[in-house]
Amino acid sequence: MSVTETSIAAAEAHSAHNYHPLPVVVASADGAWMTDVEGRRFLDMLAGYSALNFGHGNRRLIEAAKAQLEQLTLTSRAFHHDRFAAFCTQLAELCGMEMVLPMNTGAEAVETAVKTARKWGYRTKGVPDGRAKIVVAENNFHGRTTTIISFSTDPEARADYGPYTPGFEVVPYGDPAALEAAVDEDTVAVLLEPIQGEAGVLVPPAGYLPGVRELTRARNVLFIADEIQSGLGRTGRTFACEHEHVVPDVYILGKALGGGVVPVSAVVSSAEVLGVFQPGEHGSTFGGNPLACAVALEVIAMLRTGEFQQRAAELGDHLHRELGLLVGGGSVEAVRGRGLWAGVDVAPARGTGREISEKLMDRGVLVKDTHGSTIRLAPPLVISKEDLDWGLDQLRTVLST
Ligand code: PLP
């Protein structure tokens, strides 16, 4: 057996089979490139689902992490530490908001937003106890906790995990009338991805997000934007909501906030909304730890320059122009997305998304399939135009064979 096969066999024997990774074993990486245990190089066109927006081994982020590792790594929130205030202040400022509640993973931040909205509903809006409702969208992906999968519409994510958490109503994504009909006096929040990533990079119709903003404001309901995958530069703006000039009441952030180094997530909102929490009512041992804050502060500083957003916008225009040329030629049925983020629906005759991903792997490009025949492209924002073009060449070759 090869080193790769031995490693995969051992992983399969001793880890739960809750993933079906491509048969590649990565050992190191730099920028947009990864190297496997046998020395083969692969262009990373997934970027850890946007967690690696700034590329592998980004020097600024690694240096910030190293310096902090030597200084202080964890205090728990029982004590203050000297990176916390700067992190909260600067993240709130980047978001145009007032307060931050730091967590670690995306799902934890979504859970935190759900708890925030419910508490705000009872304490501030005056919803009768136990009646708070949150409206969500079909085909959403917000994480894997028991509560979050309770409002998933994906059977794979939900099956056998009941009993489910009540208090959620699902409406079709992009349908303003359905949303309006679902919002009632007990509704405390509308929770949406401004672009649905896992569903296949679905961009809602123009005007939908402004409509959600208008409705939620008029009905005293919080608009919670899950920008865990879409935010922090991916779409060519700091937030995907910006494309429609929308500012939600609550941002949920994760993935790229940790610079591909440590898990960092946060709920960011106004003092009125996040002010509902009192000591002891919510928390996390690792949330807002010094190492996380040090890395995230560097991420925030990098985003403040606007350089990464601009790169994503320019390279994204190029990516979408090139992908657009493939539509209608028999191999690609549709392309969606914004910035350096695309969902490509491959004609079923060309193979499943998984088969296309495996063929791309054989040609040195790593992508991820979703929902049958869709593949997602989300390279690190630091990818060079030459590398992006090379990746696109491989895709064209795979689709034509
Ligand atoms: N929300 C969105 C939009 C996501 O894309 C994801 C992960 O893919 C999550 C939440 C969950 O994040 P995590 O896997 O860090 O829990």
XYZ file of N, CA and C and ligand atoms in Angstrom, residues 105-107 110 141-143 193 198 226 228-229 255, ligand 1:
55
model
N -16.562 28.005 17.491
C -16.996 27.483 16.191
C -18.202 28.264 15.669
N -18.470 28.040 14.385
C -19.618 28.690 13.783
C -20.924 28.286 14.452
N -21.092 26.975 14.652
C -22.333 26.483 15.241
C -22.582 27.098 16.620
N -23.936 30.501 16.102
C -25.350 30.465 15.689
C -26.230 30.174 16.910
N -27.897 26.141 5.903
C -26.877 25.409 6.654
C -26.288 26.353 7.694
N -26.564 26.045 8.963
C -26.064 26.912 10.039
C -25.206 26.138 11.034
N -24.962 24.845 10.777
C -24.124 24.081 11.711
C -24.771 22.763 12.091
N -28.727 33.034 5.707
C -27.425 33.227 5.071
C -27.680 34.200 3.898
N -23.664 26.086 1.571
C -23.744 24.627 1.453
C -24.841 24.205 0.482
N -26.244 35.245 8.944
C -25.167 34.284 9.172
C -24.138 34.492 8.060
N -20.992 33.547 8.327
C -19.863 32.694 8.706
C -19.046 32.274 7.482
N -19.739 31.943 6.389
C -19.022 31.534 5.183
C -18.928 32.672 4.167
N -15.280 31.063 10.822
C -14.338 30.643 9.779
C -13.145 31.582 9.613
N -23.064 28.792 9.225
C -22.653 28.707 7.943
C -23.239 29.632 6.918
C -21.696 27.772 7.573
O -21.315 27.682 6.305
C -21.166 26.918 8.567
C -20.151 25.894 8.206
O -19.976 25.513 7.093
C -21.603 27.043 9.878
C -22.555 27.993 10.185
C -21.066 26.149 10.986
O -19.757 26.464 11.273
P -18.847 25.408 12.097
O -18.583 24.263 11.175
O -17.598 26.189 12.427
O -19.619 25.020 13.299
